[in-house]
Coordinates of C-alpha atoms in Angstrom, one line a residue:
M1 CA -4.8 31.7 -15.0
S2 CA -7.9 30.7 -17.3
E3 CA -10.5 28.1 -15.8
L4 CA -8.6 24.9 -17.9
Q5 CA -5.4 26.2 -16.6
I6 CA -6.2 26.3 -12.6
G7 CA -7.9 23.1 -13.7
A8 CA -4.4 21.5 -15.0
L9 CA -2.6 23.0 -12.2
I10 CA -5.1 21.2 -9.7
L11 CA -4.7 17.9 -11.4
V12 CA -0.7 18.4 -11.2
A13 CA -1.1 19.2 -7.3
T14 CA -3.8 16.3 -6.6
L15 CA -1.5 13.4 -8.0
A16 CA 1.5 14.8 -7.0
V17 CA -0.3 14.7 -3.2
L18 CA -1.9 11.4 -3.5
F19 CA 1.2 9.8 -4.5
S20 CA 3.2 11.5 -1.6
G21 CA 1.6 8.5 0.4
L22 CA -0.9 10.7 2.5
P23 CA -3.7 9.5 3.0
I24 CA -7.0 10.5 0.3
A25 CA -9.2 12.3 2.0
W26 CA -6.0 14.6 4.0
G27 CA -4.6 15.1 0.3
L28 CA -8.0 16.2 -0.8
A29 CA -8.4 18.4 2.1
L30 CA -5.3 19.9 1.3
V31 CA -5.4 20.5 -2.5
S32 CA -8.8 21.8 -1.6
I33 CA -8.1 24.6 0.9
V34 CA -4.6 25.8 -0.9
F35 CA -6.6 26.4 -4.0
L36 CA -9.7 28.2 -2.6
A37 CA -6.8 30.4 -0.4
L38 CA -5.0 30.9 -3.7
F39 CA -7.9 31.7 -6.0
G40 CA -11.7 31.9 -3.8
G41 CA -10.1 33.8 -1.4
E42 CA -11.3 34.6 2.3
G43 CA -15.4 34.2 1.4
A44 CA -14.4 30.9 -0.1
L45 CA -12.6 29.3 3.1
A46 CA -15.2 30.5 5.4
T47 CA -18.0 27.9 4.3
L48 CA -15.4 24.8 4.5
A49 CA -16.9 23.5 7.5
I50 CA -20.6 23.9 6.7
T51 CA -19.9 22.3 3.3
M52 CA -18.0 18.8 4.6
M53 CA -20.7 18.5 7.4
G54 CA -23.5 19.0 4.8
E55 CA -22.0 16.3 2.8
L56 CA -21.8 14.0 5.5
S57 CA -25.4 14.8 7.1
S58 CA -26.9 12.7 4.8
F59 CA -29.5 10.3 5.7
A60 CA -28.4 7.5 2.7
L61 CA -25.1 7.6 4.2
L62 CA -26.3 5.9 6.7
T63 CA -26.2 2.7 4.7
I64 CA -22.5 2.3 4.0
P65 CA -21.6 1.9 8.1
L66 CA -24.6 -0.8 7.9
F67 CA -23.4 -3.1 5.2
I68 CA -20.3 -2.4 6.3
L69 CA -20.9 -4.3 10.0
L70 CA -23.1 -6.5 7.8
G71 CA -19.7 -7.8 5.6
A72 CA -17.4 -7.5 8.6
S73 CA -20.0 -10.1 10.9
V74 CA -19.7 -12.2 8.4
G75 CA -16.2 -12.0 7.7
V76 CA -15.3 -13.0 11.5
S77 CA -16.9 -16.5 11.2
R78 CA -16.2 -19.5 9.4
A79 CA -19.0 -18.2 6.5
G80 CA -16.6 -18.5 3.8
A81 CA -15.5 -22.0 4.8
D82 CA -19.2 -23.3 4.8
I83 CA -20.2 -21.2 1.9
F84 CA -16.9 -22.8 0.0
E85 CA -17.5 -26.3 1.4
S86 CA -21.1 -26.0 0.4
L87 CA -20.9 -25.3 -3.4
H88 CA -17.6 -28.0 -3.7
R89 CA -19.8 -31.2 -2.6
W90 CA -22.0 -30.5 -5.4
L91 CA -19.7 -29.7 -8.2
A92 CA -16.8 -31.6 -7.0
R93 CA -17.6 -34.4 -10.2
L94 CA -17.5 -31.0 -12.8
P95 CA -14.1 -30.5 -14.3
G96 CA -12.5 -27.2 -12.5
G97 CA -15.3 -28.1 -10.0
L98 CA -13.3 -27.1 -7.2
V99 CA -12.1 -23.7 -8.8
I100 CA -15.8 -23.3 -9.9
A101 CA -16.9 -23.6 -6.4
N102 CA -14.7 -20.7 -5.4
I103 CA -15.8 -18.6 -7.8
Y104 CA -19.5 -18.8 -6.9
A105 CA -18.7 -18.7 -3.6
C106 CA -17.2 -15.3 -4.3
G107 CA -20.2 -14.2 -5.9
L108 CA -22.4 -15.5 -3.0
F109 CA -20.4 -14.2 -0.4
S110 CA -20.1 -10.8 -2.2
A111 CA -24.0 -10.7 -2.1
I112 CA -23.8 -11.0 1.8
C113 CA -20.3 -9.0 2.4
G114 CA -20.4 -6.4 -0.2
S115 CA -16.7 -5.7 -0.2
S116 CA -13.9 -7.0 -2.7
P117 CA -10.8 -7.3 -0.4
A118 CA -12.8 -8.9 2.5
T119 CA -14.5 -11.4 -0.1
A120 CA -11.1 -12.3 -1.8
A121 CA -9.3 -12.5 1.6
A122 CA -12.5 -14.9 3.4
I123 CA -12.9 -17.3 0.7
G124 CA -9.0 -17.1 -0.6
K125 CA -7.7 -17.9 2.4
I126 CA -9.9 -21.4 2.4
G127 CA -10.1 -21.8 -1.8
V128 CA -6.5 -21.9 -2.7
P129 CA -4.4 -23.8 -0.5
E130 CA -7.3 -26.4 -1.3
M131 CA -7.1 -26.1 -4.8
I132 CA -3.5 -25.8 -5.0
K133 CA -3.5 -29.2 -2.8
R134 CA -5.9 -30.8 -5.3
G135 CA -3.7 -30.3 -8.2
V136 CA -5.4 -26.8 -9.4
S137 CA -2.5 -24.5 -11.0
P138 CA -1.7 -21.7 -8.6
R139 CA -2.0 -19.9 -11.3
L140 CA -5.5 -20.3 -11.8
A141 CA -6.1 -20.9 -8.4
T142 CA -5.0 -17.1 -7.6
G143 CA -6.5 -15.9 -10.5
A144 CA -9.7 -17.2 -10.2
I145 CA -10.3 -15.6 -6.5
C146 CA -8.5 -12.3 -7.3
A147 CA -11.2 -11.9 -10.0
G148 CA -14.2 -13.6 -8.2
G149 CA -13.5 -11.1 -5.5
T150 CA -14.2 -8.2 -7.4
L151 CA -17.5 -9.1 -7.5
G152 CA -18.1 -7.5 -3.9
I153 CA -18.5 -4.2 -5.7
L154 CA -21.0 -5.4 -8.7
I155 CA -23.3 -7.9 -7.0
P156 CA -25.5 -6.0 -4.4
P157 CA -25.5 -5.2 -1.4
S158 CA -22.6 -2.6 -3.2
V159 CA -20.9 0.0 -0.7
T160 CA -19.5 1.0 -4.4
L161 CA -23.0 1.2 -6.2
I162 CA -24.4 3.3 -2.6
L163 CA -21.5 5.7 -3.2
Y164 CA -22.5 6.1 -6.6
G165 CA -25.8 6.4 -6.1
I166 CA -25.6 9.5 -3.7
A167 CA -22.9 11.2 -6.0
T168 CA -25.1 11.2 -8.9
E169 CA -28.3 11.4 -7.2
T170 CA -30.1 8.4 -8.6
S171 CA -31.8 5.7 -7.1
I172 CA -29.8 3.1 -4.9
G173 CA -32.4 0.3 -5.1
R174 CA -32.7 0.6 -8.9
L175 CA -28.4 0.7 -9.4
F176 CA -28.7 -2.5 -6.9
L177 CA -31.2 -3.8 -9.0
A178 CA -29.5 -3.1 -12.4
G179 CA -26.4 -5.0 -11.0
V180 CA -27.8 -8.3 -10.6
V181 CA -28.0 -9.6 -13.9
P182 CA -24.6 -8.4 -14.7
G183 CA -22.9 -9.7 -11.6
V184 CA -24.5 -13.0 -12.2
L185 CA -23.4 -13.2 -15.8
L186 CA -19.9 -12.3 -14.9
T187 CA -19.8 -15.2 -12.2
T188 CA -21.1 -17.6 -15.1
L189 CA -18.4 -16.2 -17.6
F190 CA -15.7 -16.6 -14.7
A191 CA -16.9 -20.2 -14.4
L192 CA -17.1 -20.9 -18.2
Y193 CA -13.0 -20.0 -18.3
A194 CA -12.6 -22.3 -15.0
W195 CA -14.3 -24.7 -16.6
A196 CA -12.3 -24.6 -20.0
A197 CA -8.6 -24.3 -18.4
S198 CA -9.1 -26.9 -16.2
I199 CA -9.8 -29.2 -19.1
R200 CA -6.6 -28.3 -20.2
D201 CA -5.0 -29.2 -16.7
L202 CA -6.5 -32.0 -16.6
R203 CA -5.1 -33.2 -20.5
A204 CA -1.9 -32.5 -18.8
R205 CA -1.8 -34.3 -15.4
A206 CA -4.7 -36.0 -13.8
Q207 CA -6.7 -34.8 -10.5
P208 CA -8.1 -36.5 -7.7
E209 CA -11.8 -37.4 -7.9
E210 CA -13.8 -36.6 -5.1
R211 CA -17.6 -38.2 -4.9
Y212 CA -20.0 -37.1 -1.7
T213 CA -23.3 -38.8 -0.7
L214 CA -26.4 -36.9 -1.3
A215 CA -26.8 -36.4 2.4
Q216 CA -23.5 -34.9 2.6
K217 CA -24.5 -32.2 -0.1
M218 CA -27.7 -31.2 1.5
D219 CA -25.9 -30.9 5.3
G220 CA -23.7 -28.5 3.2
L221 CA -26.4 -26.5 1.3
M222 CA -28.3 -26.4 4.8
R223 CA -25.0 -24.2 6.1
V224 CA -25.7 -22.0 3.6
L225 CA -29.5 -21.5 4.0
P226 CA -29.2 -18.8 6.6
F227 CA -27.1 -16.8 4.3
L228 CA -29.3 -17.3 1.5
L229 CA -32.0 -16.2 4.0
I230 CA -30.2 -13.1 4.7
I231 CA -30.3 -12.2 0.9
A232 CA -33.4 -13.3 0.5
A233 CA -35.1 -10.7 3.0
V234 CA -32.8 -7.6 1.7
A235 CA -34.3 -8.4 -1.8
V236 CA -38.3 -8.3 -0.4
F237 CA -38.0 -5.4 1.8
M238 CA -35.9 -3.2 -1.0
Y239 CA -37.7 -4.5 -4.1
G240 CA -40.9 -4.9 -2.2
G241 CA -41.0 -1.4 -1.3
L242 CA -41.4 -2.6 2.1
A243 CA -38.0 -0.5 3.4
T244 CA -35.7 2.4 2.4
P245 CA -32.2 1.4 1.6
S246 CA -30.7 2.5 5.0
E247 CA -33.7 0.4 6.6
V248 CA -32.9 -2.3 4.5
A249 CA -29.2 -1.8 5.7
A250 CA -30.1 -2.0 9.2
I251 CA -32.1 -5.0 8.8
A252 CA -29.6 -6.9 7.1
A253 CA -26.6 -6.2 9.6
F254 CA -29.2 -7.3 12.6
L255 CA -29.7 -10.4 10.3
A256 CA -25.7 -11.1 9.8
L257 CA -25.0 -10.2 13.4
M258 CA -27.3 -12.6 14.5
L259 CA -26.4 -15.4 12.4
V260 CA -22.8 -15.0 13.7
L261 CA -23.6 -14.9 17.7
L262 CA -26.2 -17.7 17.4
I263 CA -25.0 -20.2 15.1
Y264 CA -21.2 -19.7 15.0
R265 CA -21.2 -18.3 18.5
A266 CA -18.6 -15.4 17.9
W267 CA -20.2 -14.0 21.2
K268 CA -16.6 -13.4 22.9
P269 CA -15.8 -10.3 22.9
R270 CA -12.6 -10.9 21.2
D271 CA -15.0 -11.4 18.3
L272 CA -17.4 -8.7 18.6
W273 CA -14.7 -6.2 19.1
A274 CA -13.2 -7.4 15.8
I275 CA -16.3 -6.6 14.3
Y276 CA -17.0 -3.3 15.5
R277 CA -13.4 -2.2 15.2
D278 CA -13.4 -3.7 11.1
T279 CA -16.8 -1.6 11.1
V280 CA -15.5 1.9 12.7
R281 CA -12.1 1.2 10.8
E282 CA -13.6 1.2 7.4
S283 CA -16.7 3.4 7.6
T284 CA -14.8 6.4 8.8
M285 CA -12.2 6.0 6.2
I286 CA -15.1 6.0 3.8
M287 CA -17.0 9.1 5.3
M288 CA -13.5 11.2 5.6
I289 CA -13.0 10.8 1.6
I290 CA -16.8 11.7 1.3
G291 CA -16.3 14.8 3.2
A292 CA -13.1 15.3 1.7
A293 CA -14.3 14.8 -1.8
A294 CA -17.4 17.8 -1.0
L295 CA -14.5 20.0 -0.6
F296 CA -13.0 19.0 -3.8
S297 CA -16.1 19.4 -5.2
Y298 CA -16.8 22.7 -4.1
M299 CA -13.3 24.0 -4.8
M300 CA -14.4 22.4 -8.6
S301 CA -17.4 24.3 -8.7
L302 CA -16.5 27.5 -7.3
L303 CA -13.6 28.3 -9.3
Y304 CA -15.7 27.3 -12.5
V305 CA -13.0 24.3 -13.5
S306 CA -16.0 21.3 -13.6
Q307 CA -18.3 23.8 -15.7
T308 CA -15.5 24.1 -18.5
V309 CA -14.0 21.1 -18.6
A310 CA -17.5 19.6 -18.7
D311 CA -18.4 22.1 -21.3
A312 CA -15.0 21.8 -23.5
L313 CA -16.5 17.9 -23.5
V314 CA -20.2 18.0 -24.3
S315 CA -18.7 21.1 -27.2
M316 CA -15.9 18.6 -28.8
A317 CA -17.2 17.4 -32.0
M318 CA -16.9 13.6 -30.9
N319 CA -19.0 10.5 -31.4
R320 CA -21.0 9.9 -28.1
W321 CA -19.5 6.2 -28.4
V322 CA -15.6 7.7 -28.9
L323 CA -16.3 9.7 -25.7
L324 CA -17.4 7.0 -23.7
A325 CA -14.4 4.9 -24.7
A326 CA -12.2 7.7 -23.8
I327 CA -13.5 7.9 -20.7
Q328 CA -13.5 4.5 -20.0
V329 CA -9.5 4.4 -20.6
L330 CA -9.8 7.4 -18.2
L331 CA -11.5 5.2 -15.6
L332 CA -9.5 2.4 -16.4
F333 CA -6.0 4.5 -15.6
A334 CA -7.5 5.9 -12.8
G335 CA -8.4 2.7 -11.2
C336 CA -5.1 1.6 -11.5
F337 CA -3.8 4.3 -8.8
L338 CA -7.2 5.2 -6.8
P339 CA -9.5 3.2 -5.1
P340 CA -13.2 3.1 -6.4
V341 CA -14.4 5.1 -4.0
A342 CA -12.3 8.3 -4.6
I343 CA -12.8 8.1 -8.4
I344 CA -16.6 7.9 -8.1
L345 CA -16.5 11.2 -5.6
M346 CA -13.6 13.2 -7.6
L347 CA -14.7 12.6 -11.2
M348 CA -18.1 11.9 -11.5
P349 CA -19.2 15.6 -10.4
I350 CA -17.6 16.3 -14.0
L351 CA -18.5 13.4 -16.2
Q352 CA -22.3 13.6 -15.0
P353 CA -23.5 16.3 -16.9
V354 CA -21.1 15.2 -19.4
L355 CA -23.0 12.1 -20.0
E356 CA -26.3 13.5 -19.4
A357 CA -25.8 15.9 -22.4
N358 CA -25.0 12.6 -24.6
G359 CA -28.2 10.8 -23.6
F360 CA -26.0 8.0 -21.2
D361 CA -28.2 6.5 -19.2
L362 CA -26.7 6.9 -15.5
I363 CA -27.9 3.8 -14.0
W364 CA -25.9 1.8 -17.0
F365 CA -23.0 3.4 -16.8
G366 CA -22.9 3.1 -13.3
I367 CA -22.7 -0.7 -13.7
L368 CA -20.2 0.0 -16.5
L369 CA -18.4 1.6 -14.1
T370 CA -18.3 -0.6 -11.3
I371 CA -17.2 -3.3 -14.1
N372 CA -14.2 -0.7 -15.1
L373 CA -13.2 -0.2 -11.2
E374 CA -13.6 -4.1 -10.7
I375 CA -10.4 -4.2 -12.9
G376 CA -8.4 -1.5 -10.9
L377 CA -8.8 -3.8 -8.7
I378 CA -6.5 -6.7 -10.2
T379 CA -3.9 -4.2 -12.2
P380 CA -1.1 -3.1 -11.0
P381 CA 0.4 -1.3 -9.2
V382 CA -2.7 -0.3 -6.8
G383 CA -4.1 -3.3 -7.5
L384 CA -5.8 -4.3 -4.1
N385 CA -7.0 -7.8 -4.5
L386 CA -3.8 -8.9 -5.9
Y387 CA -2.0 -7.5 -2.5
V388 CA -4.7 -9.5 -0.6
L389 CA -4.5 -12.8 -2.7
R390 CA 0.1 -12.3 -2.0
G391 CA -1.1 -12.3 1.8
V392 CA -3.2 -15.4 1.9
A393 CA -1.1 -17.4 -0.3
P394 CA 2.3 -16.4 0.4
Q395 CA 3.8 -19.3 -1.7
V396 CA 2.4 -17.9 -5.1
P397 CA 4.7 -15.6 -6.4
L398 CA 3.0 -11.9 -7.1
T399 CA 3.8 -12.4 -10.8
E400 CA 1.7 -15.8 -11.0
I401 CA -1.0 -13.9 -9.4
L402 CA -0.7 -11.2 -11.9
W403 CA -0.7 -13.7 -15.1
G404 CA -3.6 -15.4 -13.3
S405 CA -5.7 -12.6 -13.4
L406 CA -5.0 -11.5 -16.9
P407 CA -7.5 -13.8 -18.7
F408 CA -10.2 -12.5 -16.5
V409 CA -9.6 -8.8 -16.8
L410 CA -9.9 -9.7 -20.6
L411 CA -13.3 -11.4 -19.9
M412 CA -14.1 -8.2 -17.7
I413 CA -13.4 -5.8 -21.1
G414 CA -14.9 -8.1 -23.2
F415 CA -18.3 -8.0 -21.2
M416 CA -18.2 -4.0 -21.0
V417 CA -17.9 -3.6 -24.6
L418 CA -20.9 -6.8 -24.7
L419 CA -22.7 -4.2 -21.9
C420 CA -22.5 -1.8 -24.9
L421 CA -24.0 -3.4 -27.2
V422 CA -26.9 -4.5 -24.8
P423 CA -27.7 -2.0 -22.5
E424 CA -31.1 -3.9 -21.4
L425 CA -28.7 -6.8 -19.1
A426 CA -28.2 -3.5 -16.9
T427 CA -31.8 -1.8 -17.1
W428 CA -34.2 -4.5 -17.8
L429 CA -34.7 -5.9 -14.0
P430 CA -34.5 -2.5 -13.0
D431 CA -37.4 -1.6 -15.1
A432 CA -39.8 -4.5 -15.2
L433 CA -39.4 -4.4 -11.2
M434 CA -39.7 -0.4 -10.7
G435 CA -40.7 0.7 -13.7
R436 CA -39.1 3.3 -16.4
G437 CA -36.9 5.1 -14.5
L438 CA -37.3 8.9 -16.3

């Protein structure tokens, strides 16, 4: 069999295993072992343990459980409610202020947590019932939180960007900086849509107006101040060159843990157990996927499938932007069925040489990829944020959540086009603060 035929067989087998319901890590490992046994011989199987453990021994991977610990620490407290309430007090008199407050709360919570489902759950649990109670349509209320929650994998610290940096051997600090401007702009774009949609709803039915005194607004601001300090500490230590990403992750996790212990009094054994349980569970899942993906990449490389596919794509007489569009369609399709972690670790070993051969900046592409994967989080059949919102707002039908998310999906696609036209939106900040990349 030729390499392309073997690759097609691997694709079919991988899809079959993943759709069978087997956990992603075990599915990738199973496919890797079977194809190495069939086409690689005994010698290929002898290095499986070394390959897997070699990938997991990377010091850079330490950032993942530490940032997950940060998110778990914040998630067990009332942080989401405090952030939402503070922003609501300042934006209450603006048309759609309640929806905009939820969107910006998602953005701020994302900058602390780094997890999209956790952001959607934390803000949605408080925000969706409040919005519906105060006259916001269920479609707009759930759609705004569903889309706002996706910002968790774009605004740093982002576990997705960390994994992309490890997979492509690009600077994690530079990727974090590259996500700042697109993250802020996308959040603002969501807020502008919420404002326009709310003006339309106000014409249809009056919504109650709320007023808060300056003292009440400042009290709410003081609740958010500790989280802003954590974000500032991450920025100063990482971008000031004072610490590596792993060390910054440790500092941020420690500060978040102290925050929930001292301010939110989450010192009971039940609270601490929830923090460490969620950290170990999610970290183990991601680490197992990373190890299994290393076996999968080793198998694809040993059987010369990755190189053959990459050479075939490079040799095609195709405009580089047409090629990029085809890659985005592939990623969008994959994002409807697989989580971002699996997509990055499975596809980037094949796509990276193709992107480099066509002169695409890997930092810029990492942001484009992340926004694409955000769309996958709110599109069926495996749009995780859709089901998170369904869980926190069971009174809203899933179809309403889907229709509410659709305008935000179109906004993200439009923003991806803008990012292609103006790549400096992603590259300007890292180049300005860290110098131009090679």
